Amino acid sequence: MAAPRGEFTSRFGFLMAASGSAVGLGNIWGFPTNTASNGGAAFLFTYLLLAFALAYPALMAELIIGRHARANAVTALKSISPGRFSQLAAVGVGFVGILTVSFILSFYAIVSGWMIAFFFDPLARLIGMDSAASWLTTDAELRNSIFVVLFMVLTVSIISAGVKDGIEKWASRLMPSLIVILILLIGYVFTLPGAMDGLRAYLIPDFSRVADPALLVNAMGQAFFSLSLGVGTMLIYGSYINKQENLPVIGSLVALLDVGIAVLAGLLILPAMYVALGNGVQIYDASGGLIAGPGLIVSVLPALFNTMGAVGLFVALAFFSLMTIASLTSSISMLEVPVAYSVENLGMERRKSAVVMGSIITVISLLVVFNFDPWFDRVVSYTTEISQPLLGFAFCIFVAWIWHRNEVLQEIRQGSPDAESGLFWKIWPFYIKFICPVAILVVYFQ
Ligand code: TRP
C-alpha cells in the first residue's frame, strides 16, 4: 500500500459522496412505488422505523470499520479479525462483497443507460429529430448496449480521477443539482389536476398492511439497498473520512438525507402517476396494482410528459437528468469497491484499475443485455435479495462479535471524545450485536 490514500477534504464533500451513493434509482423509483403498493403511509412508517433501527446501525458498522482500517473491505475486515479462521472468513466476505457490488453495477448500468437514452429523447425532439427520438425510446439490444457503454465510460472517468478530484468533486456538484431539480419538479406537478389523489395514495395509511410479512421484507430490502449496505461501498467511503470527524453524527446525516430524498421522491412520483391517470394514461397493471417495474419510468411517466405538450419536453428533460444524476453518484460508489481493492492490494495504478474493472463490468452488463430474459431478473434477485442481506449480517458479526469492543470505542472517540457517555454508545453496541443480526436473519428467511 505504498501509494498515498485519497481522503475527502470536507464534511460536505463526504456527505454529498455518501448520500450520493445512497440516493439512487432505489429512492426515486423503488421507494415511491413500494410505498404505493404496500399500504401507503403504513409502508412509509415501517420503512422509517427499519431505516433508523436497522439500516443506520449497519451503516455505522461499515463506516467505523472503514475509517479504522483505512483500507478496502478485504484488508479492513482482516485487520479487525484476531484468529486465523476469522481472517479467512474476512477475506471471503470481502471478496463476495466485491463480486456482489460488481454484479449490482452490471444491472444498474443497464437501467441507468435507459435513463440517459430518455434524457436525449426530448433533446432530439426539440431539434426536430423525431426518428432519432423514437429510436432512443424503443427498447432494443443495440440501444441498450450503446447506453450501457456510455454510462460506464462516465463512471470510469470519475473514478479514474480519484477520491478528491473525482468522487468528491462530482458528488458535490451533482447532489445539490439533484435536490433542486427534484423540488422544482414537485412544485410543478403539484399544480396539476389529480396530484392530490396521488398524495392521498402516498400518505394515507392502510394499517391493515403493517403486519403483512411481505411489507416487512420489502421495507427491509429497500432500506438495505438504499443505504448501499453490505458490499463494502460505505466501508470504503468511510475509509476516506478524516479522523477528526464525528462518525455517529455524519452517519446519521447520511441516513437522514437518504430517507429525506426518498420521501421527497414519493411526493413527485405518486402525484405524477395520478396526474397521468387523469390524462388517460394507464397506471394500473393487469392485477390491479400500480405499475411499479420498469414500466413506470419508461412508459407511464414518458406517456404523461407526452400529454403535456411543449412543457412536457422540459419536464422530461428535468426528470431524466434527475435520474441520470442519481444513477451516476451511485454507480461511482459501486465501482470504487473493486478499484480500491486492486489499487491497494494488487498494486495497480488507479486509472488503469478503473478502466480494467469498468471494462469487466461492462462486458458482464452487455452479456445481460443480450440475454435479458431471464438474466436481468436473476442478477437482481441473487445480488439484492440473497447476497446483500447475508453480507449485511456478516458485517454485524464482524463488528460486534469478532472485533474488540474497546477498539470500536476508540475509533468512535476520534472526532467524538465524549462518545462513551453519549446516546449512540448506549444503544448501538447492543443493537449491532443482537437486534440487527437476528432481524436480518428473520426477514431473510421470510
Ligand atoms: N443505494 C443506491 C440506490 O438506492 C444503489 C447503490 C449504490 C447500492 N451503491 C450500492 C446498492 C451498493 C447496493 C450496494 O439506488
Tab-separated table of C-alpha atoms and ligand atoms in Angstrom:
chain	number	residue	atom	x	y	z
A	1	MET	CA	0.000	0.000	0.000
A	2	ALA	CA	2.695	2.421	-0.985
A	3	ALA	CA	0.515	4.869	-2.889
A	4	PRO	CA	-0.940	7.601	-0.664
A	5	ARG	CA	-4.637	7.082	0.007
A	6	GLY	CA	-7.240	9.599	-1.015
A	7	GLU	CA	-9.322	11.446	1.555
A	8	PHE	CA	-12.454	13.582	1.477
A	9	THR	CA	-11.406	17.161	2.061
A	10	SER	CA	-14.531	18.340	3.866
A	11	ARG	CA	-17.567	17.122	5.737
A	12	PHE	CA	-19.749	18.495	2.964
A	13	GLY	CA	-17.776	16.518	0.388
A	14	PHE	CA	-18.200	13.293	2.295
A	15	LEU	CA	-21.893	13.939	2.875
A	16	MET	CA	-22.503	14.559	-0.808
A	17	ALA	CA	-20.496	11.480	-1.812
A	18	ALA	CA	-22.116	9.141	0.707
A	19	SER	CA	-25.632	10.449	0.239
A	20	GLY	CA	-24.953	10.377	-3.500
A	21	SER	CA	-24.201	6.687	-3.164
A	22	ALA	CA	-27.300	6.118	-1.073
A	23	VAL	CA	-29.659	8.207	-3.181
A	24	GLY	CA	-30.195	6.424	-6.449
A	25	LEU	CA	-32.757	4.624	-8.526
A	26	GLY	CA	-33.709	2.849	-5.295
A	27	ASN	CA	-35.008	6.100	-3.798
A	28	ILE	CA	-36.615	7.769	-6.749
A	29	TRP	CA	-38.027	4.698	-8.398
A	30	GLY	CA	-38.172	1.880	-5.865
A	31	PHE	CA	-39.308	3.658	-2.749
A	32	PRO	CA	-42.362	5.587	-4.010
A	33	THR	CA	-43.861	2.631	-5.829
A	34	ASN	CA	-43.120	0.240	-2.977
A	35	THR	CA	-44.952	2.674	-0.748
A	36	ALA	CA	-47.957	2.971	-3.016
A	37	SER	CA	-48.328	-0.765	-3.475
A	38	ASN	CA	-47.760	-1.642	0.190
A	39	GLY	CA	-50.362	0.342	2.064
A	40	GLY	CA	-49.180	3.942	1.601
A	41	ALA	CA	-48.029	5.586	4.802
A	42	ALA	CA	-48.123	2.209	6.584
A	43	PHE	CA	-45.113	1.255	4.472
A	44	LEU	CA	-43.553	4.678	4.897
A	45	PHE	CA	-43.817	4.315	8.651
A	46	THR	CA	-42.347	0.786	8.692
A	47	TYR	CA	-39.583	1.935	6.365
A	48	LEU	CA	-38.617	4.871	8.553
A	49	LEU	CA	-38.539	2.606	11.576
A	50	LEU	CA	-36.374	-0.017	9.871
A	51	ALA	CA	-34.103	2.551	8.276
A	52	PHE	CA	-33.213	4.099	11.628
A	53	ALA	CA	-33.416	0.985	13.782
A	54	LEU	CA	-31.614	-1.453	11.471
A	55	ALA	CA	-30.041	0.131	8.454
A	56	TYR	CA	-28.453	3.073	10.281
A	57	PRO	CA	-26.646	0.802	12.797
A	58	ALA	CA	-25.410	-1.355	9.907
A	59	LEU	CA	-24.241	1.769	8.061
A	60	MET	CA	-22.314	2.821	11.176
A	61	ALA	CA	-20.653	-0.597	11.346
A	62	GLU	CA	-19.258	-0.102	7.838
A	63	LEU	CA	-18.168	3.492	8.399
A	64	ILE	CA	-16.406	2.626	11.662
A	65	ILE	CA	-14.545	-0.403	10.269
A	66	GLY	CA	-13.576	1.559	7.175
A	67	ARG	CA	-12.234	4.589	8.957
A	68	HIS	CA	-10.392	2.461	11.482
A	69	ALA	CA	-8.618	0.309	8.915
A	70	ARG	CA	-8.219	2.990	6.228
A	71	ALA	CA	-8.406	0.227	3.644
A	72	ASN	CA	-10.729	-1.707	1.341
A	73	ALA	CA	-13.129	-4.304	2.776
A	74	VAL	CA	-10.842	-7.326	2.357
A	75	THR	CA	-7.929	-5.757	4.221
A	76	ALA	CA	-10.166	-3.924	6.679
A	77	LEU	CA	-12.116	-6.984	7.807
A	78	LYS	CA	-8.896	-8.958	8.054
A	79	SER	CA	-7.289	-6.306	10.207
A	80	ILE	CA	-10.042	-6.468	12.819
A	81	SER	CA	-10.009	-10.282	12.958
A	82	PRO	CA	-7.747	-11.806	15.596
A	83	GLY	CA	-7.881	-15.503	14.699
A	84	ARG	CA	-6.907	-17.469	11.604
A	85	PHE	CA	-10.407	-18.671	10.975
A	86	SER	CA	-11.932	-15.213	11.309
A	87	GLN	CA	-9.268	-13.848	8.939
A	88	LEU	CA	-10.201	-16.437	6.375
A	89	ALA	CA	-13.862	-15.514	6.791
A	90	ALA	CA	-12.892	-11.842	6.463
A	91	VAL	CA	-11.239	-12.416	3.114
A	92	GLY	CA	-14.253	-14.461	1.966
A	93	VAL	CA	-16.765	-11.789	2.968
A	94	GLY	CA	-14.647	-9.046	1.400
A	95	PHE	CA	-14.442	-10.875	-1.910
A	96	VAL	CA	-18.108	-11.826	-2.014
A	97	GLY	CA	-18.818	-8.142	-1.403
A	98	ILE	CA	-16.615	-7.112	-4.351
A	99	LEU	CA	-18.318	-9.658	-6.605
A	100	THR	CA	-21.784	-8.709	-5.431
A	101	VAL	CA	-21.309	-4.992	-5.960
A	102	SER	CA	-19.822	-5.622	-9.407
A	103	PHE	CA	-22.913	-7.592	-10.413
A	104	ILE	CA	-25.169	-4.944	-8.892
A	105	LEU	CA	-23.373	-2.377	-11.049
A	106	SER	CA	-23.831	-4.600	-14.106
A	107	PHE	CA	-27.633	-4.394	-13.883
A	108	TYR	CA	-27.642	-0.845	-12.529
A	109	ALA	CA	-25.750	0.291	-15.616
A	110	ILE	CA	-28.453	-1.131	-17.890
A	111	VAL	CA	-31.227	0.773	-16.146
A	112	SER	CA	-29.079	3.896	-15.917
A	113	GLY	CA	-28.447	3.590	-19.650
A	114	TRP	CA	-32.204	3.774	-20.231
A	115	MET	CA	-32.258	6.968	-18.177
A	116	ILE	CA	-29.629	8.573	-20.419
A	117	ALA	CA	-31.479	7.450	-23.551
A	118	PHE	CA	-34.691	9.002	-22.239
A	119	PHE	CA	-32.767	12.140	-21.364
A	120	PHE	CA	-31.706	12.524	-25.004
A	121	ASP	CA	-35.237	11.892	-26.282
A	122	PRO	CA	-36.682	15.364	-25.510
A	123	LEU	CA	-33.468	16.958	-26.827
A	124	ALA	CA	-33.865	15.090	-30.113
A	125	ARG	CA	-37.473	16.200	-30.369
A	126	LEU	CA	-36.604	19.804	-29.575
A	127	ILE	CA	-34.399	19.908	-32.644
A	128	GLY	CA	-36.943	18.064	-34.749
A	129	MET	CA	-35.162	14.711	-34.983
A	130	ASP	CA	-38.257	12.627	-34.412
A	131	SER	CA	-36.961	9.356	-35.782
A	132	ALA	CA	-33.897	9.561	-33.543
A	133	ALA	CA	-36.257	10.248	-30.645
A	134	SER	CA	-38.279	7.146	-31.312
A	135	TRP	CA	-35.099	5.073	-31.657
A	136	LEU	CA	-33.987	6.380	-28.259
A	137	THR	CA	-37.185	5.330	-26.544
A	138	THR	CA	-37.639	1.940	-28.211
A	139	ASP	CA	-36.269	-0.973	-26.230
A	140	ALA	CA	-33.593	-2.698	-28.327
A	141	GLU	CA	-30.335	-4.505	-27.681
A	142	LEU	CA	-28.315	-2.078	-29.770
A	143	ARG	CA	-29.663	0.984	-27.989
A	144	ASN	CA	-29.222	-0.650	-24.582
A	145	SER	CA	-25.629	-1.636	-25.349
A	146	ILE	CA	-24.663	1.821	-26.539
A	147	PHE	CA	-26.033	3.478	-23.435
A	148	VAL	CA	-24.558	0.902	-21.062
A	149	VAL	CA	-21.165	1.688	-22.550
A	150	LEU	CA	-21.760	5.442	-22.350
A	151	PHE	CA	-22.841	5.221	-18.733
A	152	MET	CA	-19.846	3.074	-17.812
A	153	VAL	CA	-17.477	5.482	-19.560
A	154	LEU	CA	-18.840	8.310	-17.385
A	155	THR	CA	-18.497	6.182	-14.250
A	156	VAL	CA	-14.942	5.122	-15.099
A	157	SER	CA	-13.828	8.688	-15.861
A	158	ILE	CA	-14.993	9.971	-12.486
A	159	ILE	CA	-13.397	7.071	-10.611
A	160	SER	CA	-10.108	7.423	-12.516
A	161	ALA	CA	-9.769	10.959	-11.174
A	162	GLY	CA	-9.624	9.702	-7.586
A	163	VAL	CA	-11.400	10.433	-4.322
A	164	LYS	CA	-10.977	14.190	-4.137
A	165	ASP	CA	-10.907	15.168	-7.815
A	166	GLY	CA	-13.369	12.521	-8.945
A	167	ILE	CA	-15.863	11.303	-6.364
A	168	GLU	CA	-15.945	14.325	-4.074
A	169	LYS	CA	-15.851	16.921	-6.806
A	170	TRP	CA	-18.626	15.382	-8.868
A	171	ALA	CA	-20.849	14.407	-5.962
A	172	SER	CA	-20.595	17.968	-4.628
A	173	ARG	CA	-21.782	19.316	-7.962
A	174	LEU	CA	-24.377	16.729	-8.805
A	175	MET	CA	-26.171	16.174	-5.489
A	176	PRO	CA	-27.216	19.802	-4.908
A	177	SER	CA	-28.479	19.939	-8.520
A	178	LEU	CA	-30.449	16.767	-7.898
A	179	ILE	CA	-32.187	18.298	-4.893
A	180	VAL	CA	-33.018	21.491	-6.767
A	181	ILE	CA	-34.435	19.620	-9.774
A	182	LEU	CA	-36.458	17.347	-7.511
A	183	ILE	CA	-38.027	20.261	-5.635
A	184	LEU	CA	-38.813	22.175	-8.848
A	185	LEU	CA	-40.474	19.114	-10.336
A	186	ILE	CA	-42.569	18.532	-7.202
A	187	GLY	CA	-43.654	22.161	-7.237
A	188	TYR	CA	-44.745	21.881	-10.839
A	189	VAL	CA	-46.564	18.556	-10.535
A	190	PHE	CA	-48.490	19.816	-7.502
A	191	THR	CA	-50.134	22.468	-9.667
A	192	LEU	CA	-51.633	19.839	-11.982
A	193	PRO	CA	-55.103	18.288	-11.613
A	194	GLY	CA	-55.083	14.857	-9.980
A	195	ALA	CA	-51.894	15.441	-7.975
A	196	MET	CA	-53.780	15.470	-4.691
A	197	ASP	CA	-55.204	11.992	-5.362
A	198	GLY	CA	-51.639	10.769	-5.690
A	199	LEU	CA	-50.718	12.462	-2.459
A	200	ARG	CA	-53.578	10.634	-0.780
A	201	ALA	CA	-52.494	7.253	-2.176
A	202	TYR	CA	-48.997	8.004	-0.913
A	203	LEU	CA	-49.763	9.310	2.525
A	204	ILE	CA	-52.992	7.771	3.801
A	205	PRO	CA	-52.015	4.668	5.754
A	206	ASP	CA	-53.691	1.322	5.346
A	207	PHE	CA	-52.685	-0.075	8.734
A	208	SER	CA	-54.153	-3.484	7.998
A	209	ARG	CA	-50.979	-3.980	5.942
A	210	VAL	CA	-48.442	-3.324	8.711
A	211	ALA	CA	-48.475	-6.913	9.948
A	212	ASP	CA	-48.022	-8.256	6.412
A	213	PRO	CA	-44.672	-10.133	6.268
A	214	ALA	CA	-44.245	-9.136	2.623
A	215	LEU	CA	-44.341	-5.497	3.681
A	216	LEU	CA	-41.587	-6.041	6.230
A	217	VAL	CA	-39.405	-7.902	3.769
A	218	ASN	CA	-39.888	-5.191	1.168
A	219	ALA	CA	-39.193	-2.385	3.607
A	220	MET	CA	-36.026	-4.009	4.883
A	221	GLY	CA	-34.727	-4.867	1.416
A	222	GLN	CA	-35.459	-1.318	0.347
A	223	ALA	CA	-33.637	0.130	3.367
A	224	PHE	CA	-30.518	-2.010	2.824
A	225	PHE	CA	-30.343	-1.378	-0.895
A	226	SER	CA	-30.972	2.296	-0.417
A	227	LEU	CA	-28.184	2.782	2.104
A	228	SER	CA	-25.813	0.794	-0.170
A	229	LEU	CA	-25.101	-1.690	2.626
A	230	GLY	CA	-23.281	-4.991	2.887
A	231	VAL	CA	-20.924	-4.826	-0.057
A	232	GLY	CA	-18.180	-2.556	1.241
A	233	THR	CA	-19.311	0.637	-0.502
A	234	MET	CA	-19.907	2.548	2.696
A	235	LEU	CA	-16.847	0.908	4.226
A	236	ILE	CA	-14.592	2.279	1.518
A	237	TYR	CA	-16.175	5.741	1.715
A	238	GLY	CA	-15.728	5.532	5.500
A	239	SER	CA	-12.049	4.806	4.952
A	240	TYR	CA	-11.660	8.207	3.267
A	241	ILE	CA	-13.142	10.194	6.187
A	242	ASN	CA	-10.595	12.042	8.276
A	243	LYS	CA	-10.068	11.196	11.908
A	244	GLN	CA	-11.477	14.473	13.201
A	245	GLU	CA	-14.990	13.725	12.009
A	246	ASN	CA	-17.703	12.676	14.407
A	247	LEU	CA	-18.855	9.391	12.887
A	248	PRO	CA	-22.233	8.905	14.598
A	249	VAL	CA	-23.240	12.408	13.545
A	250	ILE	CA	-22.197	12.189	9.901
A	251	GLY	CA	-23.628	8.672	9.645
A	252	SER	CA	-26.996	9.921	10.821
A	253	LEU	CA	-26.851	12.842	8.397
A	254	VAL	CA	-26.312	10.390	5.533
A	255	ALA	CA	-29.266	8.279	6.685
A	256	LEU	CA	-31.443	11.384	7.055
A	257	LEU	CA	-30.538	12.676	3.608
A	258	ASP	CA	-31.225	9.287	2.064
A	259	VAL	CA	-34.594	8.844	3.743
A	260	GLY	CA	-35.478	12.503	3.189
A	261	ILE	CA	-34.846	12.312	-0.537
A	262	ALA	CA	-36.792	9.038	-0.807
A	263	VAL	CA	-39.770	10.678	0.926
A	264	LEU	CA	-39.462	13.723	-1.346
A	265	ALA	CA	-39.336	11.472	-4.406
A	266	GLY	CA	-42.646	9.992	-3.289
A	267	LEU	CA	-44.111	13.489	-3.405
A	268	LEU	CA	-43.127	13.605	-7.063
A	269	ILE	CA	-43.810	10.107	-8.379
A	270	LEU	CA	-47.214	9.335	-6.849
A	271	PRO	CA	-48.833	12.673	-7.700
A	272	ALA	CA	-47.336	12.398	-11.206
A	273	MET	CA	-48.893	8.963	-11.652
A	274	TYR	CA	-52.350	10.241	-10.735
A	275	VAL	CA	-51.945	13.254	-12.995
A	276	ALA	CA	-51.129	10.727	-15.717
A	277	LEU	CA	-54.271	8.770	-14.847
A	278	GLY	CA	-56.334	11.927	-15.302
A	279	ASN	CA	-54.678	12.414	-18.697
A	280	GLY	CA	-55.763	8.981	-19.841
A	281	VAL	CA	-52.513	7.097	-19.188
A	282	GLN	CA	-52.794	3.539	-17.891
A	283	ILE	CA	-51.252	3.391	-14.399
A	284	TYR	CA	-52.583	0.076	-13.111
A	285	ASP	CA	-51.281	-3.303	-14.231
A	286	ALA	CA	-53.371	-6.376	-15.046
A	287	SER	CA	-53.640	-7.409	-11.396
A	288	GLY	CA	-54.956	-4.006	-10.353
A	289	GLY	CA	-51.766	-2.786	-8.624
A	290	LEU	CA	-49.904	0.365	-9.587
A	291	ILE	CA	-47.389	-0.187	-12.385
A	292	ALA	CA	-44.124	-0.264	-10.486
A	293	GLY	CA	-41.398	-2.002	-12.506
A	294	PRO	CA	-39.539	-0.623	-15.499
A	295	GLY	CA	-42.934	0.242	-16.993
A	296	LEU	CA	-43.328	3.092	-14.538
A	297	ILE	CA	-40.268	5.015	-15.619
A	298	VAL	CA	-40.023	4.072	-19.275
A	299	SER	CA	-43.703	4.092	-20.183
A	300	VAL	CA	-46.064	5.681	-17.623
A	301	LEU	CA	-44.057	8.836	-16.974
A	302	PRO	CA	-42.970	9.404	-20.602
A	303	ALA	CA	-46.630	8.976	-21.603
A	304	LEU	CA	-47.517	11.631	-19.037
A	305	PHE	CA	-44.862	14.025	-20.379
A	306	ASN	CA	-46.245	13.464	-23.880
A	307	THR	CA	-49.676	14.668	-22.782
A	308	MET	CA	-48.181	17.953	-21.541
A	309	GLY	CA	-47.317	19.449	-24.918
A	310	ALA	CA	-44.189	21.602	-25.225
A	311	VAL	CA	-43.790	21.958	-21.443
A	312	GLY	CA	-43.590	18.188	-21.330
A	313	LEU	CA	-40.268	18.257	-23.188
A	314	PHE	CA	-38.687	20.355	-20.447
A	315	VAL	CA	-40.279	18.326	-17.686
A	316	ALA	CA	-38.955	15.141	-19.304
A	317	LEU	CA	-35.507	16.685	-19.614
A	318	ALA	CA	-35.515	17.672	-15.943
A	319	PHE	CA	-36.846	14.318	-14.802
A	320	PHE	CA	-34.358	12.194	-16.732
A	321	SER	CA	-31.446	14.394	-15.775
A	322	LEU	CA	-32.522	13.808	-12.182
A	323	MET	CA	-32.498	10.047	-12.771
A	324	THR	CA	-29.139	10.145	-14.543
A	325	ILE	CA	-27.524	12.151	-11.744
A	326	ALA	CA	-28.952	9.829	-9.112
A	327	SER	CA	-27.582	6.807	-11.008
A	328	LEU	CA	-24.137	8.237	-11.568
A	329	THR	CA	-23.431	9.255	-7.975
A	330	SER	CA	-24.421	5.682	-7.010
A	331	SER	CA	-22.520	3.857	-9.725
A	332	ILE	CA	-19.239	5.578	-8.873
A	333	SER	CA	-19.585	4.307	-5.304
A	334	MET	CA	-20.017	0.788	-6.651
A	335	LEU	CA	-17.022	0.881	-8.996
A	336	GLU	CA	-14.853	2.307	-6.214
A	337	VAL	CA	-15.119	-1.028	-4.344
A	338	PRO	CA	-13.210	-3.253	-6.812
A	339	VAL	CA	-10.953	-0.357	-7.822
A	340	ALA	CA	-9.850	0.382	-4.251
A	341	TYR	CA	-9.097	-3.304	-3.776
A	342	SER	CA	-6.969	-3.617	-6.878
A	343	VAL	CA	-5.115	-0.379	-6.180
A	344	GLU	CA	-4.342	-1.248	-2.569
A	345	ASN	CA	-3.843	-4.996	-2.719
A	346	LEU	CA	-2.731	-5.701	-6.276
A	347	GLY	CA	-0.656	-2.568	-6.663
A	348	MET	CA	-2.495	-1.435	-9.792
A	349	GLU	CA	-2.414	2.183	-10.795
A	350	ARG	CA	-5.829	3.848	-10.190
A	351	ARG	CA	-6.530	4.918	-13.754
A	352	LYS	CA	-5.656	1.531	-15.131
A	353	SER	CA	-7.625	-0.241	-12.454
A	354	ALA	CA	-10.729	1.882	-13.141
A	355	VAL	CA	-10.509	1.022	-16.840
A	356	VAL	CA	-9.897	-2.686	-16.262
A	357	MET	CA	-12.606	-3.141	-13.623
A	358	GLY	CA	-15.005	-0.916	-15.541
A	359	SER	CA	-14.446	-2.935	-18.709
A	360	ILE	CA	-15.032	-6.264	-16.991
A	361	ILE	CA	-18.289	-4.980	-15.518
A	362	THR	CA	-19.331	-3.505	-18.878
A	363	VAL	CA	-18.817	-6.895	-20.515
A	364	ILE	CA	-20.981	-8.588	-17.871
A	365	SER	CA	-23.555	-5.887	-18.361
A	366	LEU	CA	-23.598	-6.429	-22.134
A	367	LEU	CA	-23.989	-10.185	-21.630
A	368	VAL	CA	-27.059	-9.414	-19.533
A	369	VAL	CA	-28.362	-7.034	-22.210
A	370	PHE	CA	-28.163	-9.800	-24.813
A	371	ASN	CA	-29.707	-12.410	-22.509
A	372	PHE	CA	-32.096	-10.068	-20.793
A	373	ASP	CA	-34.672	-12.769	-20.081
A	374	PRO	CA	-34.053	-14.381	-17.658
A	375	TRP	CA	-30.670	-12.971	-16.646
A	376	PHE	CA	-31.667	-9.491	-15.657
A	377	ASP	CA	-34.146	-10.616	-13.010
A	378	ARG	CA	-31.793	-13.324	-11.806
A	379	VAL	CA	-28.865	-10.994	-11.294
A	380	VAL	CA	-31.117	-8.521	-9.460
A	381	SER	CA	-32.511	-11.119	-7.120
A	382	TYR	CA	-29.287	-13.036	-6.412
A	383	THR	CA	-27.430	-9.870	-5.551
A	384	THR	CA	-30.032	-7.814	-3.710
A	385	GLU	CA	-32.223	-10.479	-2.146
A	386	ILE	CA	-29.679	-13.144	-1.265
A	387	SER	CA	-26.151	-11.843	-1.208
A	388	GLN	CA	-26.684	-8.354	0.199
A	389	PRO	CA	-28.645	-9.312	3.351
A	390	LEU	CA	-26.221	-12.150	4.133
A	391	LEU	CA	-23.266	-9.806	3.761
A	392	GLY	CA	-25.035	-7.252	5.954
A	393	PHE	CA	-25.387	-9.984	8.544
A	394	ALA	CA	-21.676	-10.821	8.257
A	395	PHE	CA	-20.672	-7.165	8.781
A	396	CYS	CA	-22.695	-7.048	12.009
A	397	ILE	CA	-20.996	-10.230	13.230
A	398	PHE	CA	-17.552	-8.860	12.455
A	399	VAL	CA	-18.018	-5.555	14.190
A	400	ALA	CA	-19.907	-6.857	17.237
A	401	TRP	CA	-18.617	-10.364	17.833
A	402	ILE	CA	-15.150	-10.514	16.318
A	403	TRP	CA	-13.710	-7.049	16.740
A	404	HIS	CA	-12.670	-5.864	20.216
A	405	ARG	CA	-15.268	-3.620	21.761
A	406	ASN	CA	-12.567	-1.323	23.105
A	407	GLU	CA	-11.084	-0.749	19.709
A	408	VAL	CA	-14.512	0.064	18.326
A	409	LEU	CA	-14.985	2.645	21.043
A	410	GLN	CA	-11.549	4.101	20.453
A	411	GLU	CA	-12.287	4.565	16.798
A	412	ILE	CA	-15.567	6.347	17.534
A	413	ARG	CA	-13.834	8.526	20.121
A	414	GLN	CA	-11.644	10.034	17.435
A	415	GLY	CA	-13.676	13.031	16.438
A	416	SER	CA	-16.150	12.429	19.245
A	417	PRO	CA	-14.164	12.336	22.520
A	418	ASP	CA	-17.239	12.001	24.751
A	419	ALA	CA	-18.669	9.155	22.735
A	420	GLU	CA	-18.623	6.740	25.662
A	421	SER	CA	-21.219	8.690	27.608
A	422	GLY	CA	-23.314	9.558	24.550
A	423	LEU	CA	-26.593	8.069	23.418
A	424	PHE	CA	-25.005	6.310	20.454
A	425	TRP	CA	-22.711	4.193	22.573
A	426	LYS	CA	-25.575	3.310	24.919
A	427	ILE	CA	-27.714	1.850	22.167
A	428	TRP	CA	-25.688	0.943	19.129
A	429	PRO	CA	-23.422	-1.849	20.518
A	430	PHE	CA	-26.433	-3.785	21.737
A	431	TYR	CA	-28.275	-3.235	18.502
A	432	ILE	CA	-25.477	-4.334	16.279
A	433	LYS	CA	-24.740	-7.356	18.433
A	434	PHE	CA	-28.223	-8.773	18.868
A	435	ILE	CA	-31.038	-6.917	17.157
A	436	CYS	CA	-29.515	-6.385	13.704
A	437	PRO	CA	-28.249	-9.920	13.033
A	438	VAL	CA	-31.418	-11.545	14.327
A	439	ALA	CA	-33.685	-9.169	12.437
A	440	ILE	CA	-31.728	-9.636	9.214
A	441	LEU	CA	-31.983	-13.421	9.514
A	442	VAL	CA	-35.676	-13.365	10.392
A	443	VAL	CA	-36.516	-11.151	7.456
A	444	TYR	CA	-34.190	-13.158	5.213
A	445	PHE	CA	-35.939	-16.429	5.958
A	446	GLN	CA	-39.311	-14.860	5.365
B	1	TRP	N1	-28.215	2.984	-2.868
B	1	TRP	C1	-28.317	3.125	-4.276
B	1	TRP	C2	-29.790	3.287	-4.667
B	1	TRP	O1	-30.628	3.471	-3.854
B	1	TRP	C3	-27.699	1.981	-5.020
B	1	TRP	C4	-26.369	1.557	-4.541
B	1	TRP	C5	-25.200	2.254	-4.569
B	1	TRP	C6	-26.047	0.322	-3.980
B	1	TRP	N2	-24.182	1.508	-4.057
B	1	TRP	C7	-24.684	0.321	-3.690
B	1	TRP	C8	-26.846	-0.753	-3.703
B	1	TRP	C9	-24.106	-0.781	-3.099
B	1	TRP	C10	-26.263	-1.859	-3.120
B	1	TRP	C11	-24.920	-1.868	-2.811
B	1	TRP	O2	-30.119	3.243	-5.807
